[in-house]
Short mmCIF file of C-alpha atoms in Angstrom, two decimals:
data_model
loop_
_atom_site.label_atom_id
_atom_site.label_comp_id
_atom_site.label_asym_id
_atom_site.label_seq_id
_atom_site.Cartn_x
_atom_site.Cartn_y
_atom_site.Cartn_z
CA MET A 129 -0.01 -0.01 0.02
CA ARG A 130 2.81 2.38 0.89
CA ARG A 131 4.70 1.65 -2.33
CA ALA A 132 1.46 2.13 -4.31
CA SER A 133 0.88 5.54 -2.72
CA VAL A 134 4.46 6.57 -3.50
CA GLY A 135 4.03 5.35 -7.09
CA LEU A 136 0.79 7.35 -7.57
CA ALA A 137 2.43 10.46 -6.13
CA ALA A 138 5.41 10.09 -8.50
CA ALA A 139 3.08 9.62 -11.44
CA ALA A 140 1.10 12.70 -10.49
CA ALA A 141 4.33 14.68 -10.25
CA ILE A 142 5.48 13.49 -13.68
CA ALA A 143 2.09 14.36 -15.18
CA ALA A 144 2.25 17.79 -13.67
CA SER A 145 5.69 18.33 -15.12
CA ILE A 146 4.53 17.27 -18.56
CA LEU A 147 1.51 19.51 -18.38
CA SER A 148 3.54 22.51 -17.34
CA GLY A 149 5.68 22.24 -20.48
CA ALA A 150 2.99 21.69 -23.05
CA THR A 151 0.15 23.79 -24.37
CA ALA A 152 -3.50 22.82 -24.21
CA ALA A 153 -3.54 22.28 -27.93
CA GLU A 154 -0.73 19.69 -27.70
CA LEU A 155 -2.35 17.64 -24.98
CA PRO A 156 -4.37 14.51 -25.63
CA GLY A 157 -8.02 14.68 -24.80
CA TYR A 158 -7.84 12.58 -21.65
CA LEU A 159 -5.65 15.25 -20.04
CA ASN A 160 -7.79 18.19 -20.78
CA PRO A 161 -9.89 17.94 -17.56
CA ILE A 162 -6.80 18.37 -15.40
CA SER A 163 -4.69 20.66 -17.57
CA GLY A 164 -3.94 24.35 -17.27
CA PRO A 165 -1.93 26.44 -14.87
CA PRO A 166 -3.21 26.76 -11.28
CA GLN A 167 -5.13 29.93 -10.53
CA SER A 168 -2.89 32.38 -8.59
CA PRO A 169 -4.36 33.68 -5.37
CA SER A 170 -5.12 37.36 -5.11
CA ALA A 171 -2.77 39.51 -3.03
CA GLN A 172 -5.44 39.71 -0.33
CA ASP A 173 -5.97 35.91 -0.23
CA LEU A 174 -2.22 35.24 -0.06
CA ALA A 175 -1.67 37.81 2.72
CA THR A 176 -4.59 36.38 4.70
CA ARG A 177 -3.32 32.83 4.27
CA ASN A 178 0.14 33.86 5.52
CA VAL A 179 -1.36 35.40 8.62
CA LEU A 180 -3.63 32.38 9.32
CA GLN A 181 -0.63 30.06 9.00
CA LEU A 182 0.82 31.69 12.14
CA ASN A 183 -2.10 30.38 14.11
CA THR A 184 -1.75 26.87 12.58
CA THR A 185 1.95 26.80 13.47
CA MET A 186 1.21 28.02 16.98
CA PHE A 187 -0.35 24.68 17.90
CA SER A 188 2.74 22.68 16.97
CA LEU A 189 4.86 25.17 18.99
CA TYR A 190 2.50 24.68 21.88
CA ASP A 191 2.95 20.92 21.64
CA ASN A 192 6.76 21.18 21.57
CA ALA A 193 6.82 23.57 24.55
CA GLY A 194 4.35 21.36 26.42
CA VAL A 195 6.98 18.56 26.58
CA ALA A 196 9.39 20.83 28.45
CA PHE A 197 6.63 22.32 30.60
CA ARG A 198 5.51 18.86 31.67
CA GLN A 199 9.02 17.88 32.65
CA ASN A 200 9.47 21.00 34.67
CA ILE A 201 6.10 20.72 36.51
CA LEU A 202 6.46 17.03 37.27
CA GLY A 203 10.05 17.68 38.38
CA LYS A 204 8.95 20.20 41.06
CA HIS A 205 5.39 19.31 42.03
CA PRO A 206 3.54 16.20 43.01
CA VAL A 207 0.47 15.64 40.80
CA ILE A 208 -2.60 13.57 41.64
CA LEU A 209 -4.94 12.58 38.78
CA ALA A 210 -8.43 11.23 39.49
CA LEU A 211 -9.94 9.69 36.40
CA PHE A 212 -13.48 8.44 35.94
CA SER A 213 -13.92 4.75 35.21
CA GLY A 214 -16.70 2.20 35.41
CA ALA A 215 -14.88 0.63 38.31
CA GLY A 216 -15.20 3.60 40.58
CA GLY A 217 -12.35 5.65 39.16
CA ARG A 218 -8.52 5.60 38.98
CA MET A 219 -6.13 7.67 41.00
CA LEU A 220 -2.46 8.14 40.16
CA LEU A 221 0.23 9.94 42.11
CA TYR A 222 3.19 11.50 40.26
CA ARG A 223 6.12 12.29 42.59
CA PRO A 224 9.17 14.19 41.46
CA GLY A 225 11.95 11.87 40.49
CA GLN A 226 9.86 8.67 40.99
CA PRO A 227 7.70 6.53 38.77
CA PRO A 228 3.92 7.08 38.88
CA LEU A 229 2.05 5.28 41.61
CA GLU A 230 -1.47 3.92 40.86
CA ALA A 231 -3.77 3.38 43.79
CA PRO A 232 -5.64 0.05 44.34
CA SER A 233 -9.02 -0.13 42.72
CA VAL A 234 -12.34 0.46 44.47
CA PRO A 235 -13.65 -2.77 46.03
CA LYS A 236 -15.61 -4.87 43.55
CA VAL A 237 -18.80 -4.44 45.55
CA TYR A 238 -19.00 -0.92 44.13
CA GLN A 239 -19.40 -2.30 40.66
CA VAL A 240 -21.92 -4.88 41.88
CA MET A 241 -24.13 -2.23 43.38
CA LYS A 242 -23.80 0.01 40.36
CA SER A 243 -24.63 -2.89 38.02
CA LEU A 244 -27.76 -3.66 40.01
CA GLY A 245 -28.96 -0.13 39.74
CA HIS A 246 -28.13 0.04 36.03
CA SER A 247 -29.96 -3.22 35.43
CA THR A 248 -33.27 -1.57 36.28
CA MET A 249 -32.43 1.58 34.27
CA ALA A 250 -31.54 -0.59 31.30
CA ILE A 251 -34.98 -2.14 31.27
CA SER A 252 -36.52 1.29 30.96
CA GLU A 253 -34.24 2.02 27.97
CA VAL A 254 -35.66 -1.16 26.31
CA VAL A 255 -39.34 -0.40 26.96
CA LEU A 256 -39.81 3.40 26.91
CA PRO A 257 -39.66 3.79 23.11
CA TYR A 258 -42.50 1.32 22.70
CA VAL A 259 -44.96 2.34 25.43
CA ASP A 260 -48.57 1.89 24.26
CA ASN A 261 -47.38 0.88 20.79
CA PRO A 262 -48.75 -2.70 20.44
CA GLY A 263 -47.85 -2.86 16.72
CA ASP A 264 -44.10 -2.59 17.21
CA LYS A 265 -42.47 -5.75 18.63
CA SER A 266 -38.82 -4.58 18.22
CA TRP A 267 -38.39 -4.72 22.03
CA VAL A 268 -39.19 -8.38 22.38
CA ALA A 269 -35.89 -9.96 21.34
CA PRO A 270 -33.68 -7.58 23.36
CA MET A 271 -35.88 -8.10 26.44
CA ARG A 272 -35.79 -11.88 26.12
CA ALA A 273 -32.03 -11.80 25.89
CA TYR A 274 -31.70 -9.53 28.86
CA LEU A 275 -34.12 -11.68 30.86
CA THR A 276 -31.87 -14.63 30.46
CA GLU A 277 -28.94 -12.62 31.81
CA MET A 278 -31.07 -11.28 34.61
CA LYS A 279 -32.08 -14.78 35.78
CA SER A 280 -28.45 -15.87 35.75
CA ALA A 281 -27.55 -12.92 37.99
CA LEU A 282 -30.47 -13.70 40.27
CA ASP A 283 -29.37 -17.37 40.57
CA GLY A 284 -25.93 -16.32 41.79
CA ILE A 285 -26.80 -13.30 43.89
CA GLY A 286 -26.23 -15.22 47.08
CA SER A 287 -22.53 -15.57 46.28
CA ALA A 288 -21.81 -12.20 44.77
CA GLU A 289 -19.38 -9.90 46.59
CA MET A 290 -21.26 -7.77 49.09
CA PRO A 291 -21.95 -7.52 52.82
CA ASP A 292 -24.64 -10.03 53.85
CA GLU A 293 -26.94 -7.23 55.00
CA TRP A 294 -27.05 -5.83 51.50
CA ARG A 295 -28.08 -9.16 49.93
CA PRO A 296 -31.87 -9.12 50.51
CA ASN A 297 -32.12 -5.67 48.84
CA SER A 298 -30.02 -6.80 45.93
CA ARG A 299 -32.13 -9.89 45.48
CA ALA A 300 -35.27 -7.75 45.52
CA ILE A 301 -33.95 -5.58 42.68
CA LEU A 302 -33.34 -8.63 40.44
CA GLU A 303 -36.63 -10.34 41.40
CA ASN A 304 -38.62 -7.23 40.63
CA ASN A 305 -36.76 -6.93 37.27
CA VAL A 306 -37.55 -10.57 36.28
CA ALA A 307 -41.19 -10.27 37.35
CA PHE A 308 -41.74 -7.16 35.23
CA MET A 309 -39.98 -8.52 32.21
CA GLU A 310 -41.84 -11.87 32.31
CA ASP A 311 -45.16 -10.17 32.72
CA THR A 312 -44.50 -7.75 29.85
CA LEU A 313 -43.38 -10.53 27.50
CA ALA A 314 -46.42 -12.57 28.39
CA LYS A 315 -48.79 -9.72 27.58
CA GLY A 316 -46.83 -8.74 24.43
CA VAL A 317 -47.41 -5.03 25.03
CA ILE A 318 -45.79 -2.35 27.10
CA SER A 319 -48.29 -0.13 28.93
CA LEU A 320 -47.53 3.14 30.61
CA ASP A 321 -49.29 2.09 33.75
CA ALA A 322 -47.14 -1.06 34.05
CA VAL A 323 -43.93 0.88 33.51
CA GLN A 324 -44.87 3.48 36.10
CA ALA A 325 -45.81 0.84 38.65
CA PHE A 326 -42.49 -0.94 38.04
CA ALA A 327 -40.50 2.26 38.48
CA LYS A 328 -42.39 3.13 41.75
CA LYS A 329 -41.69 -0.34 43.15
CA GLN A 330 -38.00 -0.32 42.21
CA ALA A 331 -37.12 3.24 43.32
CA PRO A 332 -36.67 2.50 47.05
CA VAL A 333 -34.51 -0.60 46.59
CA VAL A 334 -32.41 0.90 43.82
CA ARG A 335 -31.94 3.94 46.06
CA HIS A 336 -30.14 1.70 48.62
CA ALA A 337 -27.81 0.30 45.94
CA ILE A 338 -26.91 3.86 44.84
CA SER A 339 -26.19 4.86 48.46
CA TRP A 340 -23.97 1.83 49.13
CA ALA A 341 -22.01 2.34 45.89
CA ALA A 342 -21.31 5.95 46.77
CA GLU A 343 -20.32 5.05 50.30
CA THR A 344 -17.91 2.36 49.05
CA GLN A 345 -16.31 4.66 46.51
CA VAL A 346 -15.79 7.65 48.85
CA LYS A 347 -14.44 5.62 51.73
CA HIS A 348 -11.93 3.92 49.48
CA TRP A 349 -10.57 7.08 47.88
CA MET A 350 -10.39 8.96 51.18
CA SER A 351 -8.34 6.11 52.58
CA VAL A 352 -5.99 6.32 49.61
CA LEU A 353 -5.57 10.06 49.96
CA ASP A 354 -5.02 9.75 53.71
CA GLY A 355 -1.90 7.65 52.87
CA TRP A 356 -0.71 9.83 50.04
CA LYS A 357 -0.95 13.02 52.04
CA GLN A 358 0.98 11.49 54.84
CA GLU A 359 3.63 10.21 52.43
CA LEU A 360 4.04 13.63 50.70
CA GLY A 361 4.16 15.58 53.94
CA GLY A 362 4.76 19.28 53.43
CA SER A 363 5.12 18.87 49.67
CA PHE A 364 1.35 18.18 49.46
CA ASP A 365 0.86 21.93 49.67
CA GLN A 366 2.67 22.27 46.34
CA ALA A 367 0.72 19.41 44.66
CA TYR A 368 -1.62 19.82 41.72
CA GLY A 369 -4.78 17.76 41.34
CA ALA A 370 -7.13 17.20 38.46
CA SER A 371 -10.25 15.17 37.81
CA ASN A 372 -12.17 14.65 34.60
CA THR A 373 -15.89 14.79 34.07
CA ILE A 374 -18.59 14.80 31.40
CA TYR A 375 -21.47 17.17 31.52
CA VAL A 376 -23.92 15.07 33.54
CA ALA A 377 -21.35 14.30 36.26
CA ARG A 378 -19.86 17.73 36.75
CA GLN A 379 -22.29 18.61 39.57
CA ASN A 380 -21.32 16.99 42.89
CA ASN A 381 -18.59 15.22 41.02
CA VAL A 382 -17.48 12.44 43.40
CA LEU A 383 -13.80 12.30 42.67
CA PHE A 384 -13.33 16.07 42.55
CA SER A 385 -15.28 16.53 45.73
CA VAL A 386 -13.12 13.96 47.52
CA LEU A 387 -9.95 15.62 46.33
CA ALA A 388 -11.26 19.02 47.51
CA GLN A 389 -11.42 17.70 51.10
CA TYR A 390 -7.62 17.29 51.03
CA PHE A 391 -6.58 20.25 48.86
CA GLY A 392 -8.82 22.73 50.68
CA PRO A 393 -11.11 25.51 49.39
CA GLU A 394 -8.27 27.86 48.45
CA ALA A 395 -6.88 25.29 45.97
CA ILE A 396 -10.09 25.00 43.91
CA ASN A 397 -9.48 26.31 40.38
CA ASP A 398 -5.89 26.98 41.39
CA ARG A 399 -3.99 23.80 42.23
CA LEU A 400 -7.12 21.67 41.91
CA VAL A 401 -9.07 21.65 38.63
CA LEU A 402 -12.05 19.88 37.13
CA ILE A 403 -11.51 19.16 33.45
CA GLU A 404 -14.66 18.72 31.40
CA THR A 405 -14.45 16.27 28.49
CA ILE A 406 -16.85 14.71 25.97
CA SER A 407 -15.96 11.16 26.89
CA PHE A 408 -16.64 9.14 30.01
CA THR A 409 -13.02 8.01 30.13
CA THR A 410 -9.70 9.52 29.21
CA THR A 411 -6.09 8.55 29.57
CA PRO A 412 -3.66 9.79 32.25
CA ASP A 413 -1.47 11.19 29.45
CA ASP A 414 -4.33 13.24 28.01
CA MET A 415 -5.14 14.50 31.51
CA LEU A 416 -1.53 15.53 32.10
CA THR A 417 -1.43 17.31 28.75
CA SER A 418 -4.56 19.28 29.67
CA LEU A 419 -3.35 20.12 33.20
CA VAL A 420 0.08 21.20 31.85
CA ARG A 421 -1.61 23.42 29.24
CA ILE A 422 -3.72 25.11 31.93
CA ILE A 423 -0.69 25.77 34.19
CA SER A 424 1.53 26.99 31.31
CA ASP A 425 -1.19 29.28 29.98
CA ARG A 426 -1.41 30.98 33.32
CA SER A 427 2.23 32.07 32.93
CA VAL A 428 1.35 33.60 29.60
CA GLY A 429 -1.44 35.58 31.29
CA GLY A 430 0.95 36.78 33.96
CA LEU A 431 3.56 37.77 31.37
CA PHE A 432 1.33 39.76 29.03
CA PHE A 433 -1.53 40.98 31.32
CA ASN A 434 -0.06 40.72 34.79
CA ASN A 435 -2.71 38.30 35.97
CA TYR A 436 -1.83 34.64 36.71
CA HIS A 437 -5.36 33.21 36.35
CA LEU A 438 -6.56 35.26 33.43
CA MET A 439 -6.06 32.43 30.96
CA ASP A 440 -8.30 30.14 32.94
CA TYR A 441 -11.17 32.23 31.43
CA GLU A 442 -12.29 32.87 27.86
CA LEU A 443 -9.80 35.59 26.88
CA MET A 444 -12.34 37.36 24.60
CA GLY A 445 -15.17 36.81 27.08
CA GLY A 446 -15.08 40.23 28.71
CA ASP A 447 -15.12 42.14 25.45
CA ALA A 448 -17.71 39.73 24.04
CA ARG A 449 -19.83 40.45 27.11
CA LYS A 450 -19.70 44.20 26.45
CA THR A 451 -20.70 43.63 22.81
CA ILE A 452 -23.56 41.34 23.79
CA ILE A 453 -24.87 44.02 26.16
CA SER A 454 -24.66 46.74 23.51
CA GLU A 455 -26.21 44.57 20.77
CA MET A 456 -29.09 43.57 23.01
CA LYS A 457 -29.61 47.20 23.95
CA ALA A 458 -29.72 48.07 20.26
CA ARG A 459 -32.41 45.47 19.86
CA GLY A 460 -34.40 46.90 22.68
CA LYS A 461 -33.92 43.86 24.92
CA ASP A 462 -32.22 43.12 28.23
CA PRO A 463 -29.10 40.91 28.12
CA PHE A 464 -29.10 37.67 29.97
CA LEU A 465 -25.66 36.83 31.31
CA PRO A 466 -24.11 35.15 34.37
CA PRO A 467 -22.64 37.37 37.13
CA GLN A 468 -19.02 38.29 36.58
CA VAL A 469 -16.53 36.59 38.91
CA PRO A 470 -12.92 37.61 39.49
CA PHE A 471 -10.06 35.81 37.80
CA GLY A 472 -8.79 33.19 40.28
CA SER A 473 -12.17 32.61 41.92
CA ASN A 474 -12.15 29.58 44.26
CA GLN A 475 -15.86 28.88 43.81
CA TRP A 476 -16.83 25.27 43.02
CA PRO A 477 -16.65 24.63 39.26
CA GLY A 478 -20.22 23.30 39.22
CA LEU A 479 -23.47 25.14 39.68
CA ILE A 480 -23.46 27.19 42.91
CA SER A 481 -26.37 29.65 42.57
CA GLY A 482 -28.79 27.53 44.50
CA GLY A 483 -32.53 27.88 43.92
CA SER A 484 -35.64 25.97 44.89
CA GLY A 485 -36.38 22.26 44.34
CA ALA A 486 -34.84 18.97 45.26
CA ALA A 487 -31.06 18.83 45.40
CA SER A 488 -30.46 15.17 46.30
CA LEU A 489 -32.15 11.85 46.16
CA ASP A 490 -33.08 12.28 49.82
CA ASP A 491 -35.17 15.29 48.78
CA LEU A 492 -37.27 13.27 46.38
CA HIS A 493 -40.38 11.52 47.53
#
């Protein structure tokens, strides 16, 4: 494949050379569609292209500088990365002059509780598109397959990893799932009343599984951080920390909230950052790249604008804000914008404005 690509490129180069030395009249007909000199760009287009190339090149310069920045930061500061995973997260400790240290995984019971909760949610994903639609049987095959897996899980729930006092609740989740699926398959139709009754019955028992999963996860990571903070001693006050999140998990983010207990409120958005991504999982290398970019950009803000945290914010945001206000005024309307906060704010990175309504599962009835 590689030789073929090189051959095609060479042939194209030869053809271009031939075309450049011949007139259109001398060319055979099969070359007419690709013949003729390329159209020269206008002076304005060429000048614009040259300026835009500076921005393109900037990114490669950023990447090259990032290698040195990473070495310098990791050579002077401990770094703790907390990464989301389906197993309750990963935590890695980078210590100057030492290899990275990865913490033990969250106990398996976390995954068991989470899987039990997800099993009920998954049933709703199967049935909700077909509620009160008796003519569409697309749901039948997926539900039958999932029912088989559900029964296997129920058969072995007595031996699954968990405290004995959690076992009756776990069995109830699976038994309720099986009963609903069998009843629905027998009737051959998914009714809204049946789905609502199922959800109402499952909510209390699923709620326990959610609580136990959270308890297991938090206790584990706090135990890990107890040890790491003791090991680092005074150098912990120079440590950086970062956790990743997708949109739906940014509020009350578990890993970030645990880290905050050890870094303290003054470190939030300074030495401790929450990095939003579009993927549930990411790699430690990508997290380090993002963290290093944040830290190095701050030095640029300090150099040019005498403010270390300026680059944590949209650089054009202030001027854009003024323009939005003036443009809305020109349209006879009031602008709708968030309150301005100072650069370097230590507010939580999630929503903090409060308001009415339930704020936790305990608030829901």
